[in-house]
């Protein structure tokens, strides 16, 4: 009895002491402090940014992402006591909420009249404060999206500031606001209250880059930014995967490859530590170390091992050809390249190995490192799997990737840990993923889409990841999907069209969504996947320099023909282009935009962006809801008889004529007009008369209609699936000189 009384007295003392500290620290009322103290103690709440919300000048609307049943109680404890809280029906009626409801004025949520009520506008205009709780869906349905429209309309009418609030970690609490069981249940997660700076509705709309005067998407984007801000921006790759292991469980299977080998988070990080120790023997901190491996567990182990050891992974594109590989090695000043004898032999990469050596690098074979692993080393790694070998900062370089070279010589792109983690979490804040998902990644990791979206995003978010070594195995990949039953997949149109042709009905029926990038998705490909597998292709857009994803469609916000909307935290600038009437050249800025380039004329030297803005080289137009449409490449314009012709636009037009075939439009030198347009196509039925007729129907200038047609069995492509326009143009010139054009 004495012990129980002592425990009760100690609990009361800690409670009272915490309440006093929080009252003084945050300026809470005594009642608020007393009721906030247990939350602070149980959930170790990080609340340093709540001062932004409390200090916001009225009139103000606090928009809270409603994830768990405790969210309203927390906000009633922390927001100024003159705030009017609009509670959902469950919170308004719940018995346990009664003490918190006494802290401030509350009304029950009723979407039919609350959000069109003039009373709320009057409350705000009278220097009032309003707290609105919006459902936590990353991809809200149309009904939920009405709340965004209502809130921004009220804020605009009252000239009120908007303060987004997101409680990081609350999504794992078992008492979920929706009533559904969360994908991962944790009774006592650490909570982090993310609060963004107050902004008026017009300021939000202006930031969104939209010409619309009232735009719910502006608020939607701001709420996604609050979600993104709740993640730790100071993590390295190793630390991010380590945190995922601790959050989802060290024993959880994180990774599997085509050999059937499975790795839990603990084994993955322990293996990375073992490799990292080896790497420290023949490399130096900060050195660029080449990685020439296929999609396999060993590749992820090598990446995390290099990250743990403070080295930079330079992912060698072994499909780019010996000349490009040699240039890449020289540009990034790579001294050591990690590879596998078995892989080189199977993939027949002897010429690429020679190119690596010609570039001045030495091959280190993973097979040769295995005998050096001792039992004591394994024991230490198993014991210390949570700790990196070498401490470094998130702003340090993490990987070097090489641009596709689809239109010219590849450049080395230097991405920091922060760039990569930010892009993975930007994706998580836009597209719904959870530890219930299974991801199938067939895209190589030397391609930025395959690295960040296909590999890092699943690992960091507890999604079980299956790596397949090559996207070119068109008949085998549907069989893998039939067995694995993935819910998430990533690909490029070229590959997806081939998988659909080879697949049996039902092979991909388990997919919840399929994200496509690297090239435009053809209408035919989209239709086949929709009809045969009941799967929507979510088209996105990116570039290596943006780590790579910049925009994406989602399941509930999907506009066919566009690449979706910018990811949260990104900004765009569009500059006019000669000859382009609508839209312009796209520039991007954001936490995922690269540190800078290395180029062949300045090898090993990081050349940072001068002003933080990346010139994408893409010509785009943006509608009033922020959906981006790619209309062409600045480099893919031809100037014929003084007129600027978009080669990409002509290519899309030709695709509509023969949708089941592949086409590439290139320009070649012409003595009379400077340049002329050539169609390279797999369509055996292609003819000039059909092209001229299509041109007249579309109302395009006669100059833009291809005058020459070159028929091929296959269009040259890069390892990413993109059309290799450099090789295609060389092919066109060769055929034209030989007189073999139609």
XYZ file of C-alpha atoms in Angstrom, residues 296-719:
424
model
C 19.852 -6.970 -56.342
C 20.239 -7.040 -52.570
C 24.000 -6.627 -52.964
C 23.503 -3.243 -54.642
C 21.463 -1.880 -51.736
C 24.018 -3.314 -49.300
C 26.799 -1.544 -51.208
C 24.905 1.783 -51.296
C 24.162 1.715 -47.575
C 27.675 0.459 -46.801
C 29.210 3.384 -48.682
C 26.783 5.795 -46.981
C 27.683 4.349 -43.587
C 31.381 4.757 -44.361
C 30.953 8.353 -45.536
C 31.699 7.588 -49.189
C 29.775 8.751 -52.258
C 28.135 6.127 -54.490
C 28.683 6.838 -58.196
C 26.187 4.596 -59.984
C 27.635 3.506 -63.311
C 25.182 3.071 -66.176
C 26.606 -0.085 -67.730
C 24.011 0.039 -70.550
C 25.245 3.421 -71.815
C 28.092 1.918 -73.866
C 31.858 1.851 -73.265
C 32.480 5.425 -74.432
C 29.925 6.923 -72.023
C 31.119 4.702 -69.158
C 34.721 5.814 -69.671
C 33.585 9.449 -69.800
C 31.578 8.999 -66.582
C 34.556 7.516 -64.730
C 36.759 10.400 -65.796
C 34.142 13.102 -65.090
C 33.476 11.974 -61.513
C 37.160 11.075 -60.915
C 36.272 7.531 -59.877
C 39.271 5.545 -58.637
C 37.458 2.354 -57.514
C 34.456 0.618 -59.081
C 32.602 -2.091 -57.146
C 31.187 -4.900 -59.233
C 30.612 -8.644 -59.392
C 32.398 -11.147 -61.594
C 29.250 -13.246 -61.907
C 27.260 -10.206 -63.040
C 29.876 -9.049 -65.556
C 30.119 -12.523 -67.039
C 26.356 -13.047 -67.257
C 25.667 -9.590 -68.705
C 28.691 -9.842 -71.068
C 30.181 -6.544 -69.943
C 33.835 -7.203 -70.788
C 33.963 -4.113 -73.028
C 32.466 -1.994 -70.225
C 35.078 -3.317 -67.778
C 37.780 -2.300 -70.257
C 36.190 1.157 -70.475
C 36.244 1.472 -66.677
C 39.936 0.624 -66.610
C 40.634 2.950 -69.548
C 38.997 5.732 -67.510
C 41.581 5.196 -64.772
C 39.544 3.131 -62.291
C 40.255 -0.234 -60.707
C 37.606 -2.942 -60.386
C 37.012 -4.351 -56.898
C 34.964 -7.547 -56.944
C 32.448 -8.183 -54.185
C 33.265 -11.893 -54.363
C 36.817 -11.087 -53.219
C 35.536 -9.283 -50.115
C 33.570 -12.228 -48.750
C 36.560 -14.276 -47.444
C 37.631 -11.296 -45.338
C 34.428 -11.355 -43.255
C 35.210 -12.837 -39.835
C 32.879 -14.196 -37.190
C 33.905 -11.383 -34.850
C 33.131 -8.840 -37.575
C 29.663 -10.315 -38.047
C 29.091 -10.248 -34.277
C 30.076 -6.570 -34.033
C 27.901 -5.663 -37.014
C 24.924 -7.516 -35.543
C 25.437 -5.708 -32.249
C 26.045 -2.229 -33.684
C 23.758 -2.311 -36.752
C 22.101 0.948 -35.710
C 25.279 3.015 -35.924
C 27.025 4.339 -39.050
C 30.774 3.867 -39.316
C 31.473 7.480 -40.184
C 29.461 10.476 -39.041
C 28.436 12.922 -41.749
C 25.839 15.571 -42.482
C 22.678 15.374 -44.557
C 23.908 18.160 -46.832
C 26.973 16.108 -47.854
C 27.025 14.347 -51.258
C 25.424 10.896 -51.156
C 25.317 9.700 -54.764
C 26.487 10.685 -58.207
C 24.191 9.825 -61.085
C 24.727 10.430 -64.759
C 22.173 12.129 -66.997
C 20.574 9.946 -69.649
C 22.438 11.512 -72.542
C 19.332 11.206 -74.719
C 20.245 14.469 -76.458
C 23.961 14.906 -75.770
C 26.937 13.952 -73.617
C 25.972 12.744 -70.100
C 26.813 14.929 -67.098
C 27.473 13.857 -63.508
C 24.699 14.962 -61.126
C 25.657 15.236 -57.456
C 22.808 14.590 -55.016
C 23.041 15.011 -51.255
C 21.503 12.765 -48.624
C 18.961 15.537 -48.027
C 18.033 15.677 -51.724
C 17.270 11.948 -51.840
C 15.442 11.665 -48.516
C 13.416 14.806 -49.261
C 12.306 13.430 -52.626
C 11.312 10.081 -51.125
C 9.266 11.830 -48.439
C 7.767 14.266 -50.949
C 6.463 11.201 -52.763
C 5.074 9.787 -49.512
C 3.284 13.096 -48.859
C 1.607 12.954 -52.265
C 0.906 9.247 -52.948
C -0.492 6.845 -50.348
C 1.926 4.067 -49.384
C 2.082 1.966 -46.235
C 3.794 -1.070 -44.759
C 0.911 -3.151 -46.128
C 2.244 -2.567 -49.656
C 4.629 -4.692 -51.704
C 6.686 -2.860 -54.337
C 8.150 -4.399 -57.493
C 11.068 -2.394 -58.883
C 12.422 -3.400 -62.292
C 14.077 -0.049 -63.044
C 17.868 -0.008 -62.617
C 19.254 2.007 -59.735
C 21.672 3.885 -61.981
C 18.481 5.587 -63.207
C 17.303 8.121 -60.633
C 13.667 6.951 -60.829
C 14.734 3.405 -60.024
C 16.920 4.613 -57.151
C 14.679 7.073 -55.323
C 11.108 6.069 -56.174
C 11.781 2.395 -56.797
C 14.206 1.685 -53.940
C 14.583 4.391 -51.292
C 10.907 5.340 -50.965
C 9.841 1.729 -50.174
C 12.753 1.122 -47.774
C 12.164 4.326 -45.816
C 8.391 3.792 -45.580
C 8.321 0.131 -44.554
C 7.137 -1.127 -47.958
C 8.441 -4.612 -48.719
C 10.666 -4.248 -51.803
C 11.336 -6.831 -54.509
C 14.202 -6.020 -56.886
C 14.295 -7.498 -60.372
C 17.634 -7.244 -62.239
C 16.508 -6.043 -65.680
C 13.448 -4.282 -67.113
C 14.078 -5.987 -70.464
C 12.851 -9.450 -69.414
C 9.417 -8.842 -70.875
C 8.145 -12.409 -70.514
C 9.590 -13.106 -67.065
C 8.442 -9.982 -65.230
C 4.693 -10.773 -65.588
C 5.437 -14.210 -64.087
C 7.225 -12.545 -61.174
C 4.231 -10.239 -60.650
C 1.827 -13.207 -60.716
C 3.817 -14.883 -57.924
C 4.748 -11.811 -55.880
C 1.367 -10.014 -56.118
C 2.807 -6.476 -55.815
C 0.547 -3.575 -54.959
C 2.983 -0.902 -56.203
C 5.124 -0.874 -59.331
C 7.289 1.618 -61.211
C 8.078 1.659 -64.914
C 8.420 3.496 -68.216
C 5.990 3.363 -71.117
C 8.335 1.371 -73.364
C 8.609 -1.382 -70.790
C 4.971 -1.316 -69.671
C 3.697 -1.783 -73.214
C 5.908 -4.855 -73.609
C 4.866 -6.354 -70.245
C 1.209 -5.994 -71.199
C 1.807 -7.820 -74.485
C 3.560 -10.721 -72.751
C 1.323 -10.969 -69.679
C -1.633 -13.245 -69.109
C -4.852 -11.722 -67.812
C -4.564 -11.274 -64.074
C -0.763 -11.190 -63.867
C -0.802 -7.575 -62.660
C -4.271 -7.542 -61.096
C -2.834 -7.131 -57.576
C -1.506 -3.649 -58.379
C -3.041 -0.795 -56.410
C -1.251 1.739 -58.563
C 1.488 1.929 -61.168
C 3.705 5.014 -61.473
C 5.228 5.686 -64.884
C 7.974 8.153 -65.690
C 11.022 8.735 -67.919
C 8.848 9.221 -71.038
C 5.273 10.107 -71.968
C 2.666 7.399 -71.428
C 0.865 6.539 -74.646
C -2.927 6.383 -74.741
C -2.754 2.806 -76.032
C -0.585 1.688 -73.087
C -2.903 3.354 -70.598
C -5.969 1.749 -72.187
C -4.476 -1.763 -72.214
C -3.517 -1.645 -68.526
C -6.910 -0.246 -67.578
C -8.889 -2.842 -69.521
C -6.762 -5.944 -68.936
C -5.510 -5.436 -65.377
C -7.907 -2.822 -63.958
C -4.844 -0.687 -63.154
C -4.529 3.048 -63.608
C -1.153 4.326 -64.717
C -0.186 7.400 -62.701
C 2.048 9.422 -64.949
C 4.748 11.516 -63.369
C 7.603 13.747 -64.387
C 11.124 14.122 -63.196
C 14.742 14.710 -64.017
C 17.933 13.372 -62.516
C 18.740 16.850 -61.202
C 15.557 16.753 -59.048
C 16.428 13.381 -57.499
C 14.257 12.789 -59.720
C 10.492 13.151 -59.154
C 9.111 16.668 -59.606
C 5.411 16.061 -60.328
C 2.988 13.136 -60.295
C -0.665 12.299 -60.758
C -2.436 10.449 -57.958
C -5.346 8.046 -57.799
C -7.880 10.760 -56.925
C -6.170 13.675 -58.684
C -5.315 12.195 -62.053
C -5.585 14.216 -65.229
C -4.786 12.161 -68.328
C -2.356 13.833 -70.699
C -0.612 15.666 -67.868
C 2.246 14.615 -65.585
C 0.321 15.678 -62.483
C 1.079 18.424 -60.018
C 4.318 19.520 -58.375
C 5.385 17.657 -55.258
C 5.078 19.531 -51.946
C 7.968 21.839 -51.198
C 8.756 22.494 -54.866
C 8.471 25.790 -56.722
C 8.230 26.470 -60.442
C 9.082 29.361 -62.700
C 8.059 29.491 -66.351
C 9.951 31.688 -68.787
C 8.702 32.555 -72.279
C 10.184 30.808 -75.305
C 10.338 32.149 -78.850
C 7.683 30.524 -80.999
C 5.747 29.056 -78.040
C 2.386 30.769 -77.619
C 1.230 28.926 -74.473
C 3.461 28.038 -71.534
C 7.226 28.259 -71.550
C 10.511 26.880 -70.256
C 10.267 25.273 -66.815
C 12.624 26.086 -63.946
C 12.390 24.217 -60.613
C 13.557 24.809 -57.041
C 13.076 22.731 -53.905
C 14.792 20.561 -51.279
C 15.242 17.740 -53.802
C 17.060 19.821 -56.432
C 20.685 18.708 -56.831
C 23.823 20.154 -55.311
C 25.312 20.672 -58.780
C 27.029 19.158 -61.816
C 30.421 17.720 -62.599
C 31.371 18.052 -66.256
C 34.004 16.501 -68.518
C 35.877 19.808 -68.857
C 36.020 20.220 -65.057
C 36.269 16.647 -63.689
C 35.658 16.090 -59.994
C 34.690 19.745 -59.430
C 31.222 20.386 -58.044
C 29.556 23.244 -59.930
C 26.605 24.359 -57.776
C 23.481 26.025 -59.133
C 24.006 29.755 -59.158
C 20.603 30.742 -57.762
C 19.053 27.444 -56.627
C 16.867 27.171 -59.746
C 17.274 24.231 -62.116
C 16.643 24.786 -65.822
C 14.776 21.631 -66.826
C 14.981 22.357 -70.543
C 11.331 21.274 -70.825
C 8.572 23.358 -72.384
C 5.403 23.086 -70.304
C 2.009 24.610 -69.760
C 0.169 24.632 -66.422
C -3.593 24.777 -65.901
C -5.352 26.705 -63.121
C -5.242 23.717 -60.772
C -1.516 23.184 -61.149
C -1.524 20.187 -63.511
C 1.572 20.258 -65.690
C 1.579 19.266 -69.369
C 4.893 18.680 -71.124
C 4.699 20.078 -74.638
C 8.300 19.581 -75.720
C 11.987 20.000 -75.031
C 13.790 23.265 -75.610
C 16.578 21.213 -77.185
C 14.020 19.423 -79.330
C 12.926 22.405 -81.363
C 13.883 22.846 -84.987
C 14.072 26.218 -86.699
C 12.858 25.776 -90.280
C 12.498 28.739 -92.586
C 12.406 31.007 -89.539
C 9.684 29.028 -87.708
C 10.209 27.202 -84.408
C 8.833 23.639 -84.661
C 8.378 21.437 -81.575
C 9.698 17.969 -82.427
C 7.954 16.566 -79.361
C 4.629 18.017 -80.513
C 5.020 16.466 -83.960
C 5.942 13.157 -82.331
C 2.759 13.179 -80.254
C 0.737 13.894 -83.381
C 2.293 10.969 -85.242
C 1.675 8.741 -82.221
C -2.050 9.464 -82.497
C -2.009 8.206 -86.104
C -0.313 4.865 -85.385
C -0.744 4.452 -81.593
C 0.481 0.859 -81.318
C 3.873 1.602 -82.836
C 6.929 3.518 -81.622
C 8.039 6.746 -83.259
C 10.821 9.298 -82.935
C 10.973 12.698 -84.603
C 14.430 14.142 -85.195
C 15.821 17.057 -87.178
C 18.726 16.708 -89.579
C 20.757 19.318 -91.504
C 19.234 20.667 -94.707
C 21.059 22.865 -97.247
C 18.052 24.973 -98.206
C 16.165 25.405 -94.927
C 18.882 24.756 -92.350
C 17.026 21.761 -90.874
C 14.374 19.283 -91.906
C 12.179 16.931 -89.910
C 12.478 13.153 -90.187
C 10.208 10.439 -88.805
C 11.903 7.261 -87.568
C 9.207 4.648 -86.917
C 8.441 0.980 -86.378
C 5.154 1.409 -88.301
C 5.562 -0.498 -91.561
C 2.359 1.116 -92.856
C 3.618 4.673 -92.352
C 3.361 6.833 -95.463
C 3.829 10.488 -96.347
C 0.276 10.934 -97.639
C -1.243 9.955 -94.277
C 1.109 12.372 -92.526
C 0.162 15.258 -94.795
C -3.543 14.528 -94.309
C -3.084 14.419 -90.529
C -1.179 17.699 -90.644
C -4.021 19.428 -92.485
C -6.615 18.048 -90.040
C -4.550 19.193 -87.050
C -3.967 22.606 -88.599
C -0.186 22.472 -88.277
C 2.214 24.161 -90.649
C 3.341 22.146 -93.649
C 6.929 22.726 -92.491
C 6.218 20.637 -89.384
C 5.106 17.550 -91.324
C 7.999 15.050 -91.640
C 9.235 14.973 -95.219
C 11.177 11.736 -94.799
C 10.167 8.441 -93.191
C 12.698 5.870 -92.011
C 11.279 2.483 -91.019
C 13.150 0.401 -88.448
C 12.544 -2.759 -86.457
C 13.293 -0.992 -83.171
C 13.804 2.593 -82.014
C 17.113 2.994 -80.094
C 16.448 3.329 -76.353
C 18.486 4.030 -73.241
C 18.633 1.774 -70.178
